[in-house]
Amino acid sequence: MALVAKAAGFEFIPSEQLVAQQTSSQDESVGTDEDVDEAEDKEDKTDVGLQPNRIVDGKAMIEDLSVDREPTAKKGNSDKKQKNEHTGTEIRLRGLELTENTATLTCTKLSLTVRCLRCKTKTDVTTPPNRMNSVTCERCQNQQIVKYRSSITHQYSSTVGYVDIDGCTPFDLVSIACEFKAGCMNCSKEMNFKGIHFGQTKDMWCHHCHKKLRIGIEAVRFIKLEPSSIEVSGKVHVVETKKSKKVPKDPAIQEGKPLPEHGSCKHYKKSFRWLRFPCCGKVYPCDVCHDSNEDHEMTFANRMICGFCCREQSYASEKACVQCSSSLTRIKSAHWEGGQGCRNKTAMSRSDKQKYSSSNKTVSRKQQIKTEPSKKKAK
């Protein structure tokens, strides 16, 4: 029996020997320390990472050396995740307002409009966090990859998440189609809700403690950070795209830069702004452009984007831009203004010198004959 146990890796130590070791002094225990060193040498030679099992009076004592190695590997993985977190394109909410009893805000489903790098075609993508999405451009068949990484938004951080993209760039955030989760400060629980309009505050009541929550967003801003490496592995979700009637040539909205043709269109050539319609949350130059690209009924816009500086602001019919002070609509004038204003001398202001210009000028008889040839033939 002793030979079988020894072959299995067990070492028998009599209880009398243990008692003798405890009662002996440190000077007389040199031989015992050598036995312990030999046991430690045997532990280093084990392949599985386990010390040899010791049986003391019929009880097995097992020690695992591999337990201390696991936290080190986990710590390395967590450091790697923290290092790669702030990469890609950051989605930051400008003018974020978390008041009343609102503690945190998390986006559980993101609705994003991306623009193809090759042909500038826009496509809507709706995705939950950490899902790899494959989008095929409807015009040039360019392959686009979109992956959203969520982040917790609070009073000291307005970042709603990060987007890893390839073959496209973010164009706009469709906030009314996004799904969020708000955290209550009173009961420390979360509730789900859908849609936030830019420039408006959304009032809600907690489903658990019935306290009031208020959330507001002014606009969205995309910030390009360090490019992230996208590894397409595992299951990839394919986003189906529908062909539009006409592909608009709209660049990304960048604050500080003008819109194409300063925001005017073929329907309204003297309107220098884009309107954000609350029915779909998208921007178009006018209501006719909205109806030609969407399949739902138009709702009057309550937000607009300046055509000279791309500043998004509340809608105003005749007020100038709040940032660049440019007039967003061509106001009816009663002056000449170098030929760009009023050209009707009857409606022109009396203080304008162009009103009476060439009124007393003598016209030669030869010029009169050229301008009135019918009278000459009649005679």
CSV table of C-alpha atoms in Angstrom, one decimal:
chain,number,residue,atom,x,y,z
A,1,MET,CA,0.0,0.0,0.0
A,2,ALA,CA,2.9,2.4,0.8
A,3,LEU,CA,4.5,1.7,-2.5
A,4,VAL,CA,1.3,2.4,-4.5
A,5,ALA,CA,0.8,5.7,-2.6
A,6,LYS,CA,4.4,6.7,-3.2
A,7,ALA,CA,4.2,5.9,-6.9
A,8,ALA,CA,1.1,8.1,-7.0
A,9,GLY,CA,3.0,11.1,-5.6
A,10,PHE,CA,2.0,10.9,-1.9
A,11,GLU,CA,4.5,11.2,0.9
A,12,PHE,CA,3.7,9.7,4.4
A,13,ILE,CA,5.0,11.6,7.4
A,14,PRO,CA,4.4,9.9,10.8
A,15,SER,CA,2.7,12.0,13.4
A,16,GLU,CA,5.4,11.3,15.9
A,17,GLN,CA,7.9,12.9,13.6
A,18,LEU,CA,5.7,16.0,13.3
A,19,VAL,CA,5.5,16.4,17.1
A,20,ALA,CA,9.2,16.0,17.4
A,21,GLN,CA,9.8,18.7,14.8
A,22,GLN,CA,7.5,21.2,16.7
A,23,THR,CA,9.1,20.6,20.1
A,24,SER,CA,12.7,20.6,19.0
A,25,SER,CA,14.6,23.9,19.0
A,26,GLN,CA,15.8,25.8,16.0
A,27,ASP,CA,19.4,24.6,16.4
A,28,GLU,CA,18.4,21.0,16.3
A,29,SER,CA,16.0,21.3,13.3
A,30,VAL,CA,18.7,21.6,10.6
A,31,GLY,CA,17.9,18.2,9.2
A,32,THR,CA,14.2,19.0,9.0
A,33,ASP,CA,14.9,22.2,7.0
A,34,GLU,CA,16.8,20.1,4.5
A,35,ASP,CA,13.8,17.8,4.1
A,36,VAL,CA,11.7,20.9,3.4
A,37,ASP,CA,14.1,22.1,0.8
A,38,GLU,CA,14.0,18.7,-0.9
A,39,ALA,CA,10.2,18.9,-0.9
A,40,GLU,CA,10.4,22.3,-2.5
A,41,ASP,CA,12.7,21.0,-5.2
A,42,LYS,CA,10.1,18.3,-6.0
A,43,GLU,CA,7.4,21.0,-6.2
A,44,ASP,CA,9.4,22.9,-8.9
A,45,LYS,CA,9.7,19.8,-11.0
A,46,THR,CA,6.0,19.2,-11.2
A,47,ASP,CA,4.4,19.8,-14.7
A,48,VAL,CA,0.9,20.6,-13.6
A,49,GLY,CA,1.9,23.4,-11.2
A,50,LEU,CA,0.7,21.5,-8.0
A,51,GLN,CA,2.8,20.7,-5.0
A,52,PRO,CA,3.2,17.0,-4.1
A,53,ASN,CA,0.2,15.9,-2.1
A,54,ARG,CA,1.1,15.3,1.6
A,55,ILE,CA,-1.0,13.1,3.8
A,56,VAL,CA,-0.8,13.8,7.5
A,57,ASP,CA,-2.6,11.2,9.6
A,58,GLY,CA,-4.8,10.2,6.6
A,59,LYS,CA,-5.6,13.9,5.6
A,60,ALA,CA,-4.5,15.2,2.2
A,61,MET,CA,-3.0,18.7,1.9
A,62,ILE,CA,-3.0,20.2,-1.7
A,63,GLU,CA,-1.6,23.6,-2.7
A,64,ASP,CA,-2.1,25.0,-6.2
A,65,LEU,CA,0.6,27.2,-7.5
A,66,SER,CA,-1.2,28.3,-10.7
A,67,VAL,CA,-3.7,30.4,-8.7
A,68,ASP,CA,-1.3,33.3,-8.5
A,69,ARG,CA,-0.6,33.3,-12.2
A,70,GLU,CA,-4.2,34.0,-13.3
A,71,PRO,CA,-4.7,37.5,-11.9
A,72,THR,CA,-1.5,38.6,-13.7
A,73,ALA,CA,-2.9,37.6,-17.1
A,74,LYS,CA,-6.3,39.2,-16.4
A,75,LYS,CA,-4.5,42.4,-15.3
A,76,GLY,CA,-2.6,42.5,-18.6
A,77,ASN,CA,-5.8,42.1,-20.6
A,78,SER,CA,-7.5,44.9,-18.7
A,79,ASP,CA,-4.6,47.2,-19.3
A,80,LYS,CA,-4.8,46.4,-23.0
A,81,LYS,CA,-8.5,47.2,-23.1
A,82,GLN,CA,-8.0,50.5,-21.3
A,83,LYS,CA,-5.2,51.4,-23.7
A,84,ASN,CA,-7.3,50.8,-26.8
A,85,GLU,CA,-10.5,52.4,-25.4
A,86,HIS,CA,-9.9,56.0,-26.6
A,87,THR,CA,-9.5,55.2,-30.3
A,88,GLY,CA,-11.5,55.6,-33.5
A,89,THR,CA,-14.0,58.4,-33.7
A,90,GLU,CA,-15.4,59.9,-30.5
A,91,ILE,CA,-19.1,60.9,-30.4
A,92,ARG,CA,-19.5,63.9,-28.0
A,93,LEU,CA,-22.8,65.5,-27.1
A,94,ARG,CA,-22.5,69.3,-27.1
A,95,GLY,CA,-24.6,71.2,-24.6
A,96,LEU,CA,-25.4,68.1,-22.6
A,97,GLU,CA,-27.9,68.7,-19.7
A,98,LEU,CA,-28.4,66.1,-17.0
A,99,THR,CA,-30.6,67.8,-14.3
A,100,GLU,CA,-33.2,67.0,-11.7
A,101,ASN,CA,-32.4,63.4,-10.6
A,102,THR,CA,-30.5,62.2,-13.7
A,103,ALA,CA,-27.2,60.6,-12.9
A,104,THR,CA,-26.0,58.8,-16.0
A,105,LEU,CA,-26.9,58.3,-19.7
A,106,THR,CA,-26.0,55.3,-21.8
A,107,CYS,CA,-26.8,54.6,-25.4
A,108,THR,CA,-28.0,51.1,-25.9
A,109,LYS,CA,-28.8,51.4,-29.6
A,110,LEU,CA,-27.0,53.9,-31.9
A,111,SER,CA,-28.5,55.3,-35.1
A,112,LEU,CA,-25.8,56.8,-37.2
A,113,THR,CA,-25.6,58.3,-40.7
A,114,VAL,CA,-22.3,57.4,-42.4
A,115,ARG,CA,-20.8,58.7,-45.7
A,116,CYS,CA,-18.9,56.6,-48.2
A,117,LEU,CA,-15.3,57.7,-48.7
A,118,ARG,CA,-15.4,56.9,-52.4
A,119,CYS,CA,-18.7,58.4,-53.7
A,120,LYS,CA,-20.0,60.5,-50.7
A,121,THR,CA,-23.2,58.5,-50.5
A,122,LYS,CA,-25.0,58.5,-47.1
A,123,THR,CA,-26.3,55.4,-45.4
A,124,ASP,CA,-28.2,55.0,-42.1
A,125,VAL,CA,-26.9,52.4,-39.7
A,126,THR,CA,-28.6,51.2,-36.5
A,127,THR,CA,-26.5,49.0,-34.2
A,128,PRO,CA,-26.2,47.9,-30.6
A,129,PRO,CA,-22.8,48.2,-28.8
A,130,ASN,CA,-19.9,45.8,-29.8
A,131,ARG,CA,-21.5,44.5,-33.0
A,132,MET,CA,-19.6,44.3,-36.2
A,133,ASN,CA,-21.7,45.8,-39.1
A,134,SER,CA,-21.0,45.4,-42.8
A,135,VAL,CA,-22.5,48.1,-45.1
A,136,THR,CA,-22.3,47.9,-48.9
A,137,CYS,CA,-22.6,51.3,-50.6
A,138,GLU,CA,-25.6,51.4,-52.9
A,139,ARG,CA,-23.8,53.4,-55.5
A,140,CYS,CA,-20.2,52.2,-55.8
A,141,GLN,CA,-20.5,48.9,-53.9
A,142,ASN,CA,-17.7,50.0,-51.5
A,143,GLN,CA,-17.5,47.8,-48.4
A,144,GLN,CA,-17.8,49.7,-45.1
A,145,ILE,CA,-17.3,48.4,-41.6
A,146,VAL,CA,-19.0,50.1,-38.6
A,147,LYS,CA,-18.6,49.1,-34.9
A,148,TYR,CA,-19.9,51.0,-31.9
A,149,ARG,CA,-18.4,51.0,-28.4
A,150,SER,CA,-20.6,52.4,-25.7
A,151,SER,CA,-19.5,54.7,-22.9
A,152,ILE,CA,-21.3,56.0,-19.8
A,153,THR,CA,-22.2,59.7,-20.0
A,154,HIS,CA,-22.4,61.8,-16.8
A,155,GLN,CA,-21.9,65.3,-15.6
A,156,TYR,CA,-18.1,65.3,-16.1
A,157,SER,CA,-18.1,63.4,-19.5
A,158,SER,CA,-20.3,64.1,-22.5
A,159,THR,CA,-18.9,61.2,-24.6
A,160,VAL,CA,-21.6,58.8,-25.6
A,161,GLY,CA,-19.2,56.3,-27.1
A,162,TYR,CA,-16.7,55.5,-29.8
A,163,VAL,CA,-17.1,54.3,-33.4
A,164,ASP,CA,-14.6,52.1,-35.3
A,165,ILE,CA,-15.1,52.6,-39.0
A,166,ASP,CA,-13.5,51.6,-42.2
A,167,GLY,CA,-14.3,52.8,-45.7
A,168,CYS,CA,-16.6,55.6,-44.5
A,169,THR,CA,-16.9,58.6,-42.2
A,170,PRO,CA,-19.6,59.6,-39.7
A,171,PHE,CA,-22.0,62.2,-41.1
A,172,ASP,CA,-24.7,62.8,-38.5
A,173,LEU,CA,-26.3,61.3,-35.4
A,174,VAL,CA,-30.1,60.5,-35.7
A,175,SER,CA,-30.8,61.2,-32.1
A,176,ILE,CA,-34.6,60.5,-32.2
A,177,ALA,CA,-34.0,57.0,-33.5
A,178,CYS,CA,-31.4,56.1,-30.8
A,179,GLU,CA,-32.3,54.2,-27.6
A,180,PHE,CA,-30.9,55.3,-24.3
A,181,LYS,CA,-30.8,54.2,-20.7
A,182,ALA,CA,-31.0,56.8,-17.9
A,183,GLY,CA,-29.8,56.2,-14.4
A,184,CYS,CA,-31.7,57.7,-11.5
A,185,MET,CA,-29.8,59.3,-8.7
A,186,ASN,CA,-32.4,58.7,-6.1
A,187,CYS,CA,-32.9,54.9,-6.4
A,188,SER,CA,-29.8,54.0,-8.4
A,189,LYS,CA,-31.8,52.2,-11.0
A,190,GLU,CA,-32.0,52.6,-14.8
A,191,MET,CA,-34.9,53.1,-17.2
A,192,ASN,CA,-35.1,52.7,-21.0
A,193,PHE,CA,-36.4,55.4,-23.3
A,194,LYS,CA,-36.2,56.3,-27.0
A,195,GLY,CA,-35.3,59.5,-28.8
A,196,ILE,CA,-34.0,62.9,-27.9
A,197,HIS,CA,-34.6,66.0,-30.1
A,198,PHE,CA,-31.6,68.4,-30.5
A,199,GLY,CA,-32.2,71.7,-28.8
A,200,GLN,CA,-35.0,70.4,-26.6
A,201,THR,CA,-35.2,69.0,-23.1
A,202,LYS,CA,-36.9,65.7,-22.4
A,203,ASP,CA,-38.8,65.3,-19.1
A,204,MET,CA,-39.4,61.8,-17.7
A,205,TRP,CA,-40.3,60.1,-14.4
A,206,CYS,CA,-38.4,57.2,-13.0
A,207,HIS,CA,-40.3,53.9,-13.3
A,208,HIS,CA,-39.1,52.8,-9.8
A,209,CYS,CA,-39.2,55.8,-7.5
A,210,HIS,CA,-41.2,58.2,-9.7
A,211,LYS,CA,-38.7,61.0,-9.4
A,212,LYS,CA,-38.4,63.5,-12.3
A,213,LEU,CA,-35.5,63.2,-14.8
A,214,ARG,CA,-34.5,65.8,-17.3
A,215,ILE,CA,-32.1,65.4,-20.3
A,216,GLY,CA,-31.2,67.9,-23.0
A,217,ILE,CA,-28.8,67.9,-26.0
A,218,GLU,CA,-27.8,70.9,-28.0
A,219,ALA,CA,-25.9,69.2,-30.9
A,220,VAL,CA,-23.4,66.4,-31.7
A,221,ARG,CA,-19.7,66.6,-32.5
A,222,PHE,CA,-17.4,63.9,-34.0
A,223,ILE,CA,-13.8,64.0,-33.0
A,224,LYS,CA,-11.2,61.9,-34.8
A,225,LEU,CA,-8.8,60.1,-32.4
A,226,GLU,CA,-6.1,57.6,-33.0
A,227,PRO,CA,-7.1,55.2,-35.8
A,228,SER,CA,-8.2,51.8,-34.4
A,229,SER,CA,-7.4,48.5,-36.0
A,230,ILE,CA,-10.5,46.6,-36.9
A,231,GLU,CA,-10.3,42.8,-36.9
A,232,VAL,CA,-13.2,41.3,-38.8
A,233,SER,CA,-13.7,37.9,-37.0
A,234,GLY,CA,-16.6,35.9,-36.0
A,235,LYS,CA,-20.2,36.8,-36.9
A,236,VAL,CA,-20.7,40.0,-39.0
A,237,HIS,CA,-24.1,41.7,-39.3
A,238,VAL,CA,-24.9,42.8,-42.8
A,239,VAL,CA,-26.9,46.0,-43.1
A,240,GLU,CA,-29.4,46.1,-45.9
A,241,THR,CA,-29.5,49.3,-47.9
A,242,LYS,CA,-32.3,50.6,-50.1
A,243,LYS,CA,-31.7,52.5,-53.3
A,244,SER,CA,-32.7,56.1,-53.1
A,245,LYS,CA,-34.2,58.1,-55.9
A,246,LYS,CA,-31.3,60.6,-56.1
A,247,VAL,CA,-28.0,60.6,-54.4
A,248,PRO,CA,-27.3,64.1,-52.9
A,249,LYS,CA,-23.8,65.5,-53.0
A,250,ASP,CA,-23.7,66.6,-49.3
A,251,PRO,CA,-20.4,66.7,-47.4
A,252,ALA,CA,-20.1,66.2,-43.7
A,253,ILE,CA,-21.3,69.0,-41.5
A,254,GLN,CA,-18.1,70.6,-40.1
A,255,GLU,CA,-18.5,73.6,-37.8
A,256,GLY,CA,-16.6,76.6,-39.1
A,257,LYS,CA,-16.8,75.6,-42.7
A,258,PRO,CA,-19.6,76.6,-45.2
A,259,LEU,CA,-22.2,74.3,-46.6
A,260,PRO,CA,-22.3,73.5,-50.3
A,261,GLU,CA,-23.7,76.5,-52.2
A,262,HIS,CA,-24.0,78.1,-48.8
A,263,GLY,CA,-27.0,76.0,-48.0
A,264,SER,CA,-29.2,77.0,-50.9
A,265,CYS,CA,-31.0,74.6,-53.3
A,266,LYS,CA,-32.7,74.8,-56.7
A,267,HIS,CA,-36.1,75.4,-55.0
A,268,TYR,CA,-34.9,78.3,-52.7
A,269,LYS,CA,-31.8,80.0,-54.1
A,270,LYS,CA,-31.9,82.8,-51.5
A,271,SER,CA,-32.1,80.6,-48.4
A,272,PHE,CA,-28.7,80.0,-46.9
A,273,ARG,CA,-29.4,77.3,-44.3
A,274,TRP,CA,-30.3,73.7,-43.8
A,275,LEU,CA,-33.4,72.7,-41.8
A,276,ARG,CA,-33.5,69.8,-39.3
A,277,PHE,CA,-37.0,68.2,-39.5
A,278,PRO,CA,-38.2,66.6,-36.2
A,279,CYS,CA,-40.2,64.0,-38.1
A,280,CYS,CA,-37.0,62.1,-39.0
A,281,GLY,CA,-34.2,64.1,-37.4
A,282,LYS,CA,-32.4,64.7,-40.7
A,283,VAL,CA,-31.3,67.9,-42.3
A,284,TYR,CA,-32.4,69.1,-45.8
A,285,PRO,CA,-32.2,72.5,-47.5
A,286,CYS,CA,-36.0,72.8,-47.8
A,287,ASP,CA,-39.3,70.9,-47.4
A,288,VAL,CA,-39.4,70.0,-51.1
A,289,CYS,CA,-36.0,68.3,-50.8
A,290,HIS,CA,-37.2,66.5,-47.7
A,291,ASP,CA,-40.3,65.1,-49.5
A,292,SER,CA,-38.3,64.0,-52.5
A,293,ASN,CA,-35.9,61.9,-50.4
A,294,GLU,CA,-38.3,60.6,-47.6
A,295,ASP,CA,-41.4,58.5,-47.7
A,296,HIS,CA,-43.2,60.1,-44.7
A,297,GLU,CA,-45.1,63.4,-44.1
A,298,MET,CA,-43.1,66.5,-43.4
A,299,THR,CA,-43.2,68.2,-40.0
A,300,PHE,CA,-42.2,71.9,-39.6
A,301,ALA,CA,-38.5,72.3,-38.7
A,302,ASN,CA,-37.5,73.7,-35.3
A,303,ARG,CA,-33.7,73.7,-35.8
A,304,MET,CA,-31.5,75.1,-38.6
A,305,ILE,CA,-27.8,75.0,-39.6
A,306,CYS,CA,-26.1,78.2,-40.9
A,307,GLY,CA,-24.9,77.9,-44.5
A,308,PHE,CA,-21.8,80.0,-43.8
A,309,CYS,CA,-20.4,78.5,-40.5
A,310,CYS,CA,-22.4,75.3,-40.0
A,311,ARG,CA,-23.6,76.4,-36.5
A,312,GLU,CA,-26.7,74.5,-35.5
A,313,GLN,CA,-29.2,76.8,-33.7
A,314,SER,CA,-32.9,77.3,-33.0
A,315,TYR,CA,-35.0,78.2,-36.0
A,316,ALA,CA,-35.7,81.8,-36.8
A,317,SER,CA,-37.2,83.2,-40.0
A,318,GLU,CA,-35.4,86.5,-40.3
A,319,LYS,CA,-32.7,86.6,-37.6
A,320,ALA,CA,-29.0,86.5,-38.4
A,321,CYS,CA,-26.7,83.6,-37.4
A,322,VAL,CA,-25.8,83.6,-33.6
A,323,GLN,CA,-22.1,82.9,-34.4
A,324,CYS,CA,-21.1,84.6,-37.7
A,325,SER,CA,-24.0,87.2,-37.8
A,326,SER,CA,-24.7,86.4,-41.4
A,327,SER,CA,-28.1,86.8,-42.9
A,328,LEU,CA,-29.6,83.4,-43.6
A,329,THR,CA,-32.3,84.7,-46.0
A,330,ARG,CA,-32.1,87.3,-48.7
A,331,ILE,CA,-34.1,90.2,-47.4
A,332,LYS,CA,-36.1,92.3,-49.9
A,333,SER,CA,-34.3,95.5,-50.5
A,334,ALA,CA,-35.2,98.9,-52.0
A,335,HIS,CA,-31.7,99.8,-53.1
A,336,TRP,CA,-29.5,98.9,-56.1
A,337,GLU,CA,-26.7,97.2,-54.1
A,338,GLY,CA,-24.5,96.8,-57.2
A,339,GLY,CA,-27.2,95.1,-59.2
A,340,GLN,CA,-27.8,92.4,-56.6
A,341,GLY,CA,-30.7,94.3,-54.9
A,342,CYS,CA,-33.7,96.0,-56.3
A,343,ARG,CA,-33.7,96.6,-60.1
A,344,ASN,CA,-37.1,98.1,-60.5
A,345,LYS,CA,-36.8,101.8,-60.6
A,346,THR,CA,-40.4,102.3,-59.6
A,347,ALA,CA,-40.0,100.4,-56.3
A,348,MET,CA,-36.5,101.7,-55.7
A,349,SER,CA,-35.9,104.1,-52.8
A,350,ARG,CA,-35.6,107.8,-53.7
A,351,SER,CA,-32.4,108.1,-51.7
A,352,ASP,CA,-30.7,105.7,-54.2
A,353,LYS,CA,-28.9,107.5,-57.0
A,354,GLN,CA,-29.6,104.7,-59.5
A,355,LYS,CA,-33.3,105.5,-59.4
A,356,TYR,CA,-33.0,108.5,-61.7
A,357,SER,CA,-29.9,107.5,-63.6
A,358,SER,CA,-30.2,107.9,-67.4
A,359,SER,CA,-33.7,109.3,-67.0
A,360,ASN,CA,-32.8,112.7,-68.7
A,361,LYS,CA,-30.4,111.2,-71.3
A,362,THR,CA,-30.8,112.2,-74.9
A,363,VAL,CA,-31.3,109.4,-77.3
A,364,SER,CA,-30.2,109.9,-80.9
A,365,ARG,CA,-32.6,109.5,-83.9
A,366,LYS,CA,-30.6,106.6,-85.2
A,367,GLN,CA,-30.9,104.7,-81.9
A,368,GLN,CA,-34.6,105.4,-81.9
A,369,ILE,CA,-35.0,103.9,-85.3
A,370,LYS,CA,-33.2,100.7,-84.2
A,371,THR,CA,-35.3,100.3,-81.1
A,372,GLU,CA,-38.6,101.1,-82.9
A,373,PRO,CA,-38.4,99.6,-86.4
A,374,SER,CA,-42.1,98.9,-86.6
A,375,LYS,CA,-43.0,102.6,-86.6
A,376,LYS,CA,-40.7,103.3,-89.5
A,377,LYS,CA,-42.4,100.6,-91.7
A,378,ALA,CA,-45.8,101.9,-90.8
A,379,LYS,CA,-44.9,105.4,-92.2
